[in-house]
């Protein structure tokens, strides 16, 4: 019932999937890097250290975030030796990998054939380019954001791509504090570092400085996108042994697929070769010995078996070129529109669409550039002169069709696309700049520490998927869960700020039972994000500090008394600082202090009808 990803961490994913609100209609994602999906695999994991303010949660209460829609993909544990944490279940993007050539700035696929006989993989030298990854993870504690969770270890796979670099899955090295790699036939482990991490496409780029590690190493050559029924061989270090493992199968399907670790839908290769925990980050080869992708997740169901997924080289190349262009990974872009298929002839006639093509623009995200160009009711019929069918598909290779989102994934952040639209019966072309999507509730938190602010024992933090993962449904509440799933950001930098808990003290008597409630205003001023709240509190000169929450709930503190009590409360609860490091930076208002706010932030619901219907899709 779950799609699993071979990554480097394992944990009790099954219970987490069942309980998470976003996964009610989907099956679990688990990691391919060796994480075990059995509850017993966590038996060696020491419990998290938690302050007295919040008791530890049971495994059954832990949840995995991620909007998995109706797919059943899951990430495998990456070989964690019984000490894994729940992995992130967000959808990740598919990418292909290209060989780097020094004379060119961008990575390209290598079309040269290698002298490898089909089926003769045992003695193939390119197998020596596949290495085992040992990672120690220390994840933030999102419920108690001033501290870390207890560390755990995992194993996965990676492979050499030249220039002193390795490629693996992002989920294999998530929240890493130490990464070591070991070559085939070697007994020495070498320290590796993360150069770039693509959460949406589940790819990470590693470097190893030791020259000893690279002696005699030959990087893999990357091949082109395979054809259906092409033979494929998956190589890695899954659970069950320490030596390299080889499994074989064929290419079953190539289409836009949900990535379990990230929050995007990218091109993916479905294969029937066995992919097991620990395979995450390992290469998949064609019969010529060329790498055609990276193993990263599998589909687990009582009705199906032997369904694995590989990130194609096209997605890998996009990741590497992005890093090469910008010196960092910026992410896959998004158009930011909700589309409806136009299969019904009467609907097309009403919209004055003469041919059987185009998709209807139902909603445009306020933070996207398309919001300045597209309007509700427009019919998009082409993307860079490629005609879009009435089912939201475009031509793919010789005689195939693929989801329209594939064209967007070929672009880079900041690229401009030309859209052909029909508006009120007239055909026009408009340019749209493509950029990564702005999430009101982020799937992953950048940096090592979540943002938090403590005022007289009141703990404020932004709502995020990792926080939802740690808290149970009843604790978060239906209203916040609904906003997290259906709301759209109105502007860049907007956050849903919540009061996560109250550290009991005489200064906050009467508020001790408050928790996981959205704070809307401070002294009458609507809150834009947690940095804005910290700025409002720091600049307040009033006698009282008033916090307005959902359902008109009001909490008031006497400012001078509250400020005097704060250091004592921090000491009593063993908290090093009243705020996270990022809130020490000066606040910059992106909207302008004088700009009137006429709408309720975070109140842009997308109904179940819009998100759940098969005829509707986000681009």
Coordinates of C-alpha atoms in Angstrom, one line a residue:
X1 CA 0.0 0.0 0.0
X2 CA 3.0 2.3 -0.1
X3 CA 5.6 3.6 -2.3
X4 CA 8.9 3.4 -0.7
X5 CA 12.1 5.3 -1.3
X6 CA 15.5 3.8 -0.8
X7 CA 17.0 6.4 1.4
X8 CA 19.3 6.5 4.3
X9 CA 17.0 6.8 7.3
X10 CA 14.5 4.4 8.6
X11 CA 11.6 4.7 10.9
X12 CA 8.1 3.6 11.7
X13 CA 6.7 5.1 8.5
X14 CA 3.5 3.0 8.3
X15 CA 1.8 4.5 11.3
X16 CA 2.9 7.9 10.3
X17 CA 1.4 7.6 6.9
X18 CA -1.9 6.4 8.2
X19 CA -2.3 9.2 10.6
X20 CA -1.2 12.2 8.5
X21 CA -4.0 14.3 7.2
X22 CA -2.4 14.9 3.9
X23 CA -2.0 11.2 3.3
X24 CA -5.6 10.1 3.9
X25 CA -6.2 9.1 0.3
X26 CA -2.7 8.0 -0.5
X27 CA -0.3 5.3 0.5
X28 CA 2.9 5.7 2.3
X29 CA 6.2 6.8 1.0
X30 CA 9.3 5.2 2.4
X31 CA 13.0 5.6 1.6
X32 CA 15.0 3.4 -0.6
X33 CA 18.2 3.9 1.3
X34 CA 17.7 1.1 3.7
X35 CA 15.2 2.5 6.1
X36 CA 13.1 -0.3 7.4
X37 CA 9.3 0.0 7.4
X38 CA 8.8 -2.3 10.4
X39 CA 8.0 -0.9 13.8
X40 CA 10.6 -3.2 15.3
X41 CA 13.4 -1.5 13.3
X42 CA 13.2 1.4 15.6
X43 CA 13.8 -0.6 18.7
X44 CA 17.4 0.5 19.0
X45 CA 16.6 4.2 18.6
X46 CA 16.9 6.2 21.8
X47 CA 14.0 8.4 22.6
X48 CA 14.1 12.1 21.9
X49 CA 15.1 14.4 24.7
X50 CA 12.3 16.8 25.4
X51 CA 11.8 19.5 27.9
X52 CA 9.2 19.2 30.6
X53 CA 7.1 21.6 28.5
X54 CA 6.2 18.8 26.1
X55 CA 6.2 15.1 26.8
X56 CA 7.7 12.7 24.2
X57 CA 5.4 11.3 21.5
X58 CA 4.9 7.7 20.8
X59 CA 5.8 6.3 17.4
X60 CA 2.1 6.0 16.6
X61 CA 1.8 9.8 17.0
X62 CA 4.6 10.7 14.6
X63 CA 3.5 11.7 11.1
X64 CA 5.2 12.3 7.9
X65 CA 4.4 15.4 5.9
X66 CA 3.8 15.7 2.3
X67 CA 1.0 16.3 -0.1
X68 CA 1.0 13.0 -1.9
X69 CA -2.3 13.6 -3.7
X70 CA -3.7 10.2 -4.8
X71 CA -0.4 8.5 -5.5
X72 CA 1.0 5.6 -3.5
X73 CA 4.7 6.3 -3.6
X74 CA 6.9 5.9 -0.6
X75 CA 10.6 6.4 0.2
X76 CA 12.7 3.5 1.4
X77 CA 14.8 3.8 4.5
X78 CA 18.4 4.3 3.5
X79 CA 19.9 1.4 5.4
X80 CA 19.5 2.9 8.8
X81 CA 20.6 0.2 11.2
X82 CA 17.5 0.2 13.3
X83 CA 17.9 3.8 14.4
X84 CA 16.0 5.7 11.7
X85 CA 13.6 8.6 12.0
X86 CA 10.5 9.1 10.0
X87 CA 11.4 10.3 6.6
X88 CA 9.7 13.1 4.7
X89 CA 7.0 11.9 2.4
X90 CA 6.8 14.8 0.1
X91 CA 6.6 14.3 -3.6
X92 CA 10.0 14.7 -5.2
X93 CA 10.9 15.6 -8.8
X94 CA 12.5 13.4 -11.4
X95 CA 15.7 14.5 -13.0
X96 CA 18.3 13.1 -15.3
X97 CA 22.0 13.2 -15.0
X98 CA 24.5 14.4 -17.6
X99 CA 28.2 13.9 -17.7
X100 CA 30.2 17.1 -17.1
X101 CA 32.5 18.3 -19.8
X102 CA 35.1 20.9 -18.8
X103 CA 34.9 22.7 -22.1
X104 CA 31.2 23.4 -21.6
X105 CA 29.4 25.0 -18.8
X106 CA 26.4 22.7 -18.8
X107 CA 26.1 19.0 -18.1
X108 CA 25.2 16.9 -21.1
X109 CA 24.4 13.3 -21.7
X110 CA 27.2 11.1 -23.0
X111 CA 26.2 9.2 -26.1
X112 CA 29.4 7.2 -26.4
X113 CA 28.9 3.5 -26.0
X114 CA 31.0 1.6 -23.5
X115 CA 32.6 -1.7 -24.3
X116 CA 30.4 -3.8 -22.0
X117 CA 28.7 -7.0 -23.1
X118 CA 25.1 -7.2 -22.1
X119 CA 24.6 -9.3 -19.0
X120 CA 28.3 -9.1 -18.1
X121 CA 28.0 -6.8 -15.1
X122 CA 29.9 -8.8 -12.6
X123 CA 33.3 -7.8 -13.9
X124 CA 32.3 -4.4 -15.2
X125 CA 34.8 -1.7 -14.0
X126 CA 32.1 0.9 -13.8
X127 CA 30.6 -0.9 -10.8
X128 CA 33.6 0.5 -8.9
X129 CA 32.1 4.0 -9.3
X130 CA 29.2 3.0 -7.0
X131 CA 29.9 3.7 -3.3
X132 CA 28.2 3.1 0.0
X133 CA 27.1 6.1 2.0
X134 CA 27.1 6.3 5.8
X135 CA 25.2 9.2 7.2
X136 CA 24.6 10.5 10.8
X137 CA 21.5 12.7 11.0
X138 CA 20.5 15.2 13.6
X139 CA 17.1 16.6 12.8
X140 CA 15.6 19.7 14.4
X141 CA 12.9 19.4 17.0
X142 CA 10.0 21.4 15.5
X143 CA 7.8 21.2 18.5
X144 CA 10.7 22.4 20.7
X145 CA 12.6 24.5 18.1
X146 CA 15.4 25.6 20.4
X147 CA 16.8 22.0 20.5
X148 CA 17.7 19.0 18.3
X149 CA 16.3 15.5 18.2
X150 CA 18.6 12.6 19.1
X151 CA 20.9 11.6 16.3
X152 CA 20.5 8.5 14.2
X153 CA 22.4 6.7 11.5
X154 CA 21.6 5.3 8.1
X155 CA 23.2 3.9 4.9
X156 CA 22.5 4.5 1.2
X157 CA 24.3 4.5 -2.1
X158 CA 26.0 7.0 -4.3
X159 CA 28.1 7.1 -7.5
X160 CA 31.0 9.1 -9.0
X161 CA 30.2 11.6 -11.7
X162 CA 33.7 13.2 -12.1
X163 CA 35.4 16.3 -10.9
X164 CA 35.6 14.9 -7.4
X165 CA 31.9 14.7 -7.0
X166 CA 29.3 12.1 -6.1
X167 CA 25.6 11.9 -6.7
X168 CA 23.0 10.5 -4.3
X169 CA 19.5 11.1 -3.0
X170 CA 18.7 14.2 -1.0
X171 CA 16.8 12.1 1.5
X172 CA 19.9 10.0 2.1
X173 CA 21.8 13.0 3.6
X174 CA 18.9 15.0 5.1
X175 CA 19.8 16.8 8.3
X176 CA 23.3 15.4 8.1
X177 CA 26.0 16.0 10.7
X178 CA 28.5 13.6 9.3
X179 CA 28.7 11.8 5.9
X180 CA 31.2 9.0 5.1
X181 CA 31.6 7.0 1.9
X182 CA 33.3 3.7 1.2
X183 CA 34.4 2.4 -2.2
X184 CA 33.8 -1.1 -3.4
X185 CA 36.4 -3.5 -2.1
X186 CA 37.9 -0.9 0.2
X187 CA 37.8 -1.0 4.0
X188 CA 38.4 2.8 4.5
X189 CA 35.7 5.3 4.9
X190 CA 36.2 8.9 3.7
X191 CA 34.5 12.1 4.8
X192 CA 32.1 13.7 2.3
X193 CA 30.4 17.0 2.3
X194 CA 27.1 18.2 0.7
X195 CA 27.7 20.8 -2.1
X196 CA 24.0 21.1 -3.2
X197 CA 20.8 19.6 -2.1
X198 CA 17.6 19.4 -4.3
X199 CA 14.7 18.5 -2.0
X200 CA 12.1 18.8 -4.8
X201 CA 14.0 16.4 -7.1
X202 CA 15.5 14.3 -4.3
X203 CA 19.1 14.7 -5.5
X204 CA 22.2 15.7 -3.6
X205 CA 25.7 16.5 -4.8
X206 CA 28.6 15.4 -2.6
X207 CA 32.3 16.1 -2.6
X208 CA 35.2 14.1 -1.2
X209 CA 38.5 16.0 -0.6
X210 CA 40.7 13.0 0.0
X211 CA 42.9 12.3 -3.1
X212 CA 43.3 8.7 -1.9
X213 CA 39.6 8.1 -2.4
X214 CA 39.8 9.0 -6.1
X215 CA 42.8 6.9 -7.0
X216 CA 41.9 4.8 -10.1
X217 CA 38.3 6.0 -10.0
X218 CA 36.4 6.2 -13.3
X219 CA 33.2 8.3 -13.2
X220 CA 30.0 7.0 -14.8
X221 CA 28.8 8.0 -18.2
X222 CA 25.2 9.2 -18.4
X223 CA 23.0 7.9 -21.1
X224 CA 19.8 9.1 -22.7
X225 CA 16.2 8.5 -21.7
X226 CA 15.5 4.8 -22.3
X227 CA 12.7 3.3 -24.3
X228 CA 9.9 1.1 -23.0
X229 CA 11.0 -2.5 -22.4
X230 CA 14.7 -1.5 -22.4
X231 CA 16.7 -3.7 -20.0
X232 CA 17.8 -1.9 -16.8
X233 CA 20.2 -2.9 -14.0
X234 CA 20.0 -1.3 -10.5
X235 CA 23.2 -1.2 -8.5
X236 CA 23.6 -0.2 -4.8
X237 CA 24.1 -1.3 -1.2
X238 CA 20.7 -2.3 0.1
X239 CA 20.0 -4.0 3.4
X240 CA 20.9 -7.6 3.7
X241 CA 24.7 -7.4 3.3
X242 CA 27.7 -5.1 3.0
X243 CA 28.8 -5.9 -0.5
X244 CA 27.4 -4.4 -3.7
X245 CA 24.0 -5.7 -5.0
X246 CA 22.8 -5.9 -8.6
X247 CA 19.2 -6.4 -9.7
X248 CA 17.7 -6.5 -13.2
X249 CA 14.5 -5.6 -14.9
X250 CA 13.0 -3.6 -17.7
X251 CA 11.6 -0.1 -18.2
X252 CA 7.8 -0.3 -17.6
X253 CA 6.7 3.3 -17.9
X254 CA 8.0 6.9 -18.3
X255 CA 5.8 9.7 -17.2
X256 CA 5.5 12.7 -14.8
X257 CA 5.5 11.2 -11.3
X258 CA 5.0 12.4 -7.8
X259 CA 8.3 12.4 -5.9
X260 CA 7.8 11.2 -2.3
X261 CA 10.5 13.3 -0.7
X262 CA 9.8 16.7 -2.3
X263 CA 6.8 18.7 -3.3
X264 CA 6.9 18.5 -7.1
X265 CA 5.9 16.2 -10.0
X266 CA 8.8 15.5 -12.3
X267 CA 9.6 13.0 -15.0
X268 CA 10.3 9.5 -13.6
X269 CA 11.1 6.1 -15.0
X270 CA 9.1 3.1 -13.6
X271 CA 11.0 -0.2 -13.6
X272 CA 10.3 -3.7 -12.4
X273 CA 13.8 -4.4 -11.1
X274 CA 13.9 -4.9 -7.3
X275 CA 14.7 -1.7 -5.4
X276 CA 15.2 -2.2 -1.7
X277 CA 16.1 -0.1 1.4
X278 CA 19.6 1.1 0.9
X279 CA 19.4 1.3 -2.9
X280 CA 18.5 5.0 -2.7
X281 CA 21.1 7.1 -4.5
X282 CA 22.4 4.1 -6.5
X283 CA 22.6 4.2 -10.3
X284 CA 20.5 2.4 -12.9
X285 CA 22.3 1.2 -16.0
X286 CA 21.3 0.2 -19.5
X287 CA 22.8 -2.7 -21.4
X288 CA 25.7 -0.5 -22.7
X289 CA 26.8 0.3 -19.1
X290 CA 25.5 3.9 -19.2
X291 CA 23.8 5.4 -16.2
X292 CA 20.2 6.2 -17.1
X293 CA 19.0 7.4 -13.7
X294 CA 19.1 7.2 -9.9
X295 CA 17.0 4.8 -7.9
X296 CA 15.0 6.6 -5.3
X297 CA 11.5 5.2 -4.5
X298 CA 9.2 2.2 -4.9
X299 CA 5.5 1.5 -4.9
X300 CA 4.2 -0.9 -2.3
X301 CA 0.7 -2.3 -2.5
X302 CA -1.2 -5.5 -2.0
X303 CA -2.4 -5.3 -5.6
X304 CA 1.0 -4.7 -7.2
X305 CA 4.6 -5.6 -6.8
X306 CA 8.0 -4.9 -8.4
X307 CA 7.3 -1.3 -9.1
X308 CA 10.3 0.9 -8.6
X309 CA 11.2 4.4 -9.7
X310 CA 14.3 6.0 -11.1
X311 CA 15.1 9.6 -11.4
X312 CA 16.0 10.0 -15.2
X313 CA 19.2 11.6 -16.4
X314 CA 17.2 14.6 -17.8
X315 CA 16.3 15.6 -14.2
X316 CA 19.8 15.0 -13.0
X317 CA 21.2 17.2 -15.7
X318 CA 18.8 19.9 -14.8
X319 CA 19.9 19.7 -11.2
X320 CA 23.6 19.8 -12.1
X321 CA 23.2 22.6 -14.7
X322 CA 21.2 24.7 -12.1
X323 CA 24.1 24.3 -9.6
X324 CA 26.7 25.1 -12.3
X325 CA 24.8 28.2 -13.4
X326 CA 24.1 29.7 -10.0
X327 CA 26.7 28.2 -7.7
X328 CA 23.8 26.7 -5.7
X329 CA 20.6 24.9 -6.4
X330 CA 17.6 27.1 -7.0
X331 CA 14.9 24.6 -7.7
X332 CA 12.5 23.6 -10.5
X333 CA 10.1 26.5 -11.6
X334 CA 6.4 26.5 -11.4
X335 CA 3.7 28.3 -13.6
X336 CA 1.4 28.7 -10.6
X337 CA -2.0 28.1 -12.1
X338 CA -4.8 25.7 -11.5
X339 CA -6.0 24.2 -14.7
X340 CA -9.1 22.3 -15.8
X341 CA -9.3 19.8 -18.7
X342 CA -11.5 20.8 -21.7
X343 CA -12.7 17.4 -22.8
X344 CA -16.4 18.4 -23.0
X345 CA -17.4 19.9 -26.4
X346 CA -20.0 22.1 -24.9
X347 CA -17.5 23.6 -22.5
X348 CA -15.1 24.3 -25.3
X349 CA -17.9 25.9 -27.4
X350 CA -18.9 28.1 -24.5
X351 CA -15.3 29.3 -24.1
X352 CA -15.0 29.9 -27.9
X353 CA -12.3 27.3 -28.4
X354 CA -12.6 26.0 -31.9
X355 CA -10.3 22.9 -31.7
X356 CA -10.0 20.0 -29.4
X357 CA -7.1 21.6 -27.4
X358 CA -6.3 23.8 -24.4
X359 CA -6.9 23.8 -20.7
X360 CA -8.9 26.3 -18.7
X361 CA -7.2 28.6 -16.1
X362 CA -9.2 28.2 -12.9
X363 CA -7.0 29.9 -10.4
X364 CA -3.7 31.8 -10.5
X365 CA -1.4 31.8 -7.4
X366 CA -1.0 35.4 -6.2
X367 CA 2.8 34.9 -5.7
X368 CA 3.5 33.8 -9.3
X369 CA 4.4 36.0 -12.2
X370 CA 1.5 34.5 -14.1
X371 CA -0.8 36.4 -11.8
X372 CA 0.2 39.6 -13.7
X373 CA -0.6 38.0 -17.1
X374 CA -3.2 35.3 -16.9
X375 CA -6.8 35.7 -15.9
X376 CA -9.4 33.3 -14.6
X377 CA -11.3 32.0 -17.7
X378 CA -8.3 32.1 -20.0
X379 CA -7.7 29.0 -22.1
X380 CA -4.1 28.1 -22.5
X381 CA -3.5 26.3 -25.8
X382 CA 0.3 26.4 -26.2
X383 CA 3.5 26.6 -24.2
X384 CA 6.5 27.8 -26.2
X385 CA 4.6 27.0 -29.4
X386 CA 3.9 23.4 -28.2
X387 CA 0.2 22.7 -28.4
X388 CA -1.5 21.6 -25.2
X389 CA -4.2 19.0 -25.6
X390 CA -7.6 19.2 -23.9
X391 CA -6.5 16.6 -21.4
X392 CA -3.5 18.7 -20.3
X393 CA -0.9 16.7 -22.2
X394 CA 1.7 17.5 -24.9
X395 CA 3.6 15.4 -27.5
X396 CA 6.5 13.4 -26.0
X397 CA 9.0 11.7 -28.2
X398 CA 7.7 10.0 -31.4
X399 CA 4.2 8.6 -30.6
X400 CA 3.7 9.4 -26.9
X401 CA 2.0 12.1 -24.8
X402 CA 3.0 13.4 -21.4
X403 CA 1.6 15.7 -18.8
X404 CA 2.0 19.4 -19.6
X405 CA 3.9 20.0 -16.4
X406 CA 6.9 18.2 -18.1
X407 CA 7.5 21.3 -20.3
X408 CA 7.7 23.5 -17.2
X409 CA 10.2 21.2 -15.5
X410 CA 12.6 21.7 -18.5
X411 CA 12.9 25.4 -17.6
X412 CA 15.1 27.0 -15.0
X413 CA 14.2 29.6 -12.4
X414 CA 13.9 33.0 -14.1
X415 CA 13.3 31.6 -17.6
X416 CA 10.5 33.2 -19.6
X417 CA 8.0 31.0 -21.4
X418 CA 5.6 32.2 -24.1
X419 CA 2.0 31.1 -23.5
X420 CA -0.6 31.0 -26.2
X421 CA -4.1 31.7 -24.7
X422 CA -7.6 32.3 -25.9
X423 CA -9.3 35.2 -24.1
X424 CA -12.9 36.0 -24.9
X425 CA -12.5 34.2 -28.2
X426 CA -9.3 35.9 -29.3
X427 CA -5.9 34.2 -29.5
X428 CA -3.0 36.1 -28.0
X429 CA 0.6 35.3 -26.8
X430 CA 1.9 36.4 -23.5
X431 CA 5.3 36.0 -21.8
X432 CA 5.5 34.6 -18.3
X433 CA 8.5 34.3 -16.0
X434 CA 8.8 31.0 -14.3
X435 CA 10.0 30.7 -10.7
X436 CA 9.9 28.1 -7.9
X437 CA 6.6 27.9 -6.1
X438 CA 6.1 29.9 -2.9
X439 CA 4.6 27.6 -0.2
X440 CA 2.5 29.1 2.5
X441 CA 3.3 26.0 4.6
X442 CA 6.7 24.8 3.6
X443 CA 7.6 21.1 3.2
X444 CA 11.1 21.5 4.3
X445 CA 12.8 24.1 6.5
X446 CA 16.0 25.7 5.2
X447 CA 18.8 25.9 7.7
X448 CA 19.5 24.0 10.9
X449 CA 16.9 25.6 13.2
X450 CA 13.2 26.4 12.8
X451 CA 12.2 30.0 13.6
X452 CA 10.7 30.6 17.0
X453 CA 9.9 33.5 19.4
X454 CA 9.2 33.2 23.1
X455 CA 7.4 36.1 24.9
X456 CA 6.7 35.5 28.6
X457 CA 6.4 31.8 28.0
X458 CA 4.3 32.1 24.9
X459 CA 6.1 30.1 22.2
X460 CA 5.4 31.3 18.6
X461 CA 6.6 29.5 15.5
X462 CA 5.6 29.3 11.8
X463 CA 3.4 26.4 10.7
X464 CA 5.3 23.9 8.6
X465 CA 4.9 20.3 7.4
X466 CA 7.7 19.0 9.7
X467 CA 5.8 20.6 12.6
X468 CA 2.6 18.9 11.5
X469 CA 4.5 15.7 11.3
X470 CA 5.5 15.9 14.9
X471 CA 2.2 16.9 16.3
X472 CA -0.9 14.7 16.2
X473 CA -4.0 15.6 14.2
X474 CA -6.0 16.4 17.3
X475 CA -3.3 18.7 18.6
X476 CA -3.0 20.7 15.4
X477 CA -6.7 21.0 14.9
X478 CA -8.9 20.7 11.8
X479 CA -8.8 24.4 11.0
X480 CA -5.0 24.6 10.8
X481 CA -4.8 21.4 8.9
X482 CA -7.3 22.8 6.4
X483 CA -5.3 26.0 5.9
X484 CA -2.1 24.0 5.6
X485 CA -3.6 21.9 2.8
X486 CA -5.7 24.4 0.8
X487 CA -4.4 27.9 1.4
X488 CA -2.2 29.9 -1.0
X489 CA 0.4 32.4 -0.1
X490 CA -0.7 36.0 -0.9
X491 CA 2.8 37.4 -1.0
X492 CA 6.3 36.2 -0.7
X493 CA 7.4 35.8 2.9
X494 CA 3.9 35.2 4.2
X495 CA 3.6 32.6 7.0
X496 CA 1.0 31.1 9.3
X497 CA 2.3 32.0 12.7
X498 CA 1.0 29.8 15.5
X499 CA 1.2 29.7 19.3
X500 CA 2.6 26.2 19.6
X501 CA 2.5 26.0 23.4
X502 CA 2.7 28.0 26.6
X503 CA 5.5 27.5 29.2
X504 CA 3.5 27.9 32.4
X505 CA 4.4 30.7 34.7
X506 CA 2.6 33.1 36.9
X507 CA 2.8 35.9 34.3
X508 CA 0.8 33.8 31.8
X509 CA -1.8 32.4 34.2
X510 CA -5.0 31.5 32.3
X511 CA -3.2 30.8 29.0
X512 CA -1.5 27.5 30.0
X513 CA -3.8 25.3 28.0
X514 CA -3.4 27.3 24.8
X515 CA -1.6 25.5 22.0
X516 CA -1.4 25.3 18.2
X517 CA -3.6 28.3 17.5
X518 CA -2.9 30.8 14.8
X519 CA -2.1 34.3 16.0
X520 CA -3.6 36.9 13.6
X521 CA -2.9 40.3 15.1
X522 CA -0.6 42.0 17.7
X523 CA -2.1 45.2 19.2
X524 CA -4.4 45.5 16.2
X525 CA -1.7 45.0 13.5
X526 CA -2.1 42.0 11.3
X527 CA 0.9 39.7 11.5
X528 CA 2.6 38.8 8.2
X529 CA 5.2 36.4 9.4
X530 CA 7.1 35.5 12.6
X531 CA 9.9 38.1 11.8
X532 CA 7.2 40.7 11.6
X533 CA 5.8 39.6 15.0
X534 CA 9.2 39.8 16.6
X535 CA 9.6 43.3 15.1
X536 CA 6.2 44.4 16.5
X537 CA 7.0 43.1 19.9
X538 CA 10.4 44.7 20.0
X539 CA 9.1 48.1 19.0
X540 CA 6.0 48.0 21.2
X541 CA 5.8 50.9 23.8
X542 CA 2.3 50.3 24.9
X543 CA 1.4 49.2 28.5
X544 CA -0.2 46.0 27.3
X545 CA 0.6 43.5 24.6
X546 CA -2.5 42.0 23.0
X547 CA -2.4 38.9 20.8
X548 CA -5.5 38.1 18.8
X549 CA -6.1 34.5 17.7
X550 CA -8.6 32.6 15.6
X551 CA -12.2 32.7 16.7
X552 CA -11.6 36.1 18.4
X553 CA -9.6 34.6 21.3
X554 CA -7.6 37.2 23.0
X555 CA -4.5 37.0 25.2
X556 CA -3.1 40.1 26.9
X557 CA 0.1 40.6 28.9
X558 CA 1.4 43.6 30.7
X559 CA 4.5 44.5 28.7
X560 CA 7.0 45.5 31.5
X561 CA 6.0 42.5 33.7
X562 CA 6.2 40.1 30.7
X563 CA 9.6 41.4 29.6
X564 CA 10.9 41.1 33.2
X565 CA 9.6 37.5 33.6
X566 CA 11.0 36.2 30.3
X567 CA 14.6 35.6 31.4
X568 CA 13.5 33.7 34.4
X569 CA 11.1 31.5 32.3
X570 CA 13.9 30.7 29.8
X571 CA 16.2 29.7 32.7
X572 CA 13.5 27.5 34.3
X573 CA 12.9 25.6 31.1
X574 CA 16.6 25.4 30.0
X575 CA 16.1 27.4 26.9
X576 CA 19.2 29.3 25.6
X577 CA 17.5 32.2 23.8
X578 CA 14.1 33.8 23.5
X579 CA 14.3 33.7 19.7
X580 CA 16.0 31.9 16.9
X581 CA 19.1 33.3 15.3
X582 CA 17.3 34.4 12.1
X583 CA 15.1 36.7 14.1
X584 CA 18.2 38.6 15.4
X585 CA 18.6 40.1 11.9
X586 CA 16.9 43.5 11.2
X587 CA 13.3 43.1 9.9
X588 CA 12.7 44.2 6.3
X589 CA 9.0 44.7 5.3
X590 CA 8.6 43.4 1.8
X591 CA 5.1 45.0 1.5
X592 CA 6.0 48.3 3.1
X593 CA 4.8 49.5 6.4
X594 CA 2.2 51.9 5.0
X595 CA 0.6 49.4 2.7
X596 CA -3.0 48.7 3.6
X597 CA -3.9 45.0 4.2
X598 CA -7.5 44.5 3.2
X599 CA -7.7 40.7 3.1
X600 CA -7.1 37.9 5.6
X601 CA -3.7 36.4 5.0
X602 CA -3.7 32.6 4.7
X603 CA -7.5 32.6 3.9
X604 CA -7.5 31.5 0.3
X605 CA -9.0 28.1 0.4
X606 CA -8.9 25.7 -2.4
X607 CA -11.9 23.4 -2.1
X608 CA -11.8 19.6 -2.0
X609 CA -13.6 19.7 -5.3
X610 CA -10.9 21.7 -7.0
X611 CA -8.0 19.7 -5.7
X612 CA -9.5 16.2 -5.8
X613 CA -11.1 16.1 -9.3
X614 CA -9.1 14.2 -11.9
X615 CA -9.9 16.9 -14.4
X616 CA -8.0 19.5 -12.4
X617 CA -4.3 19.8 -12.1
X618 CA -1.7 22.2 -10.8
X619 CA 1.0 23.4 -13.2

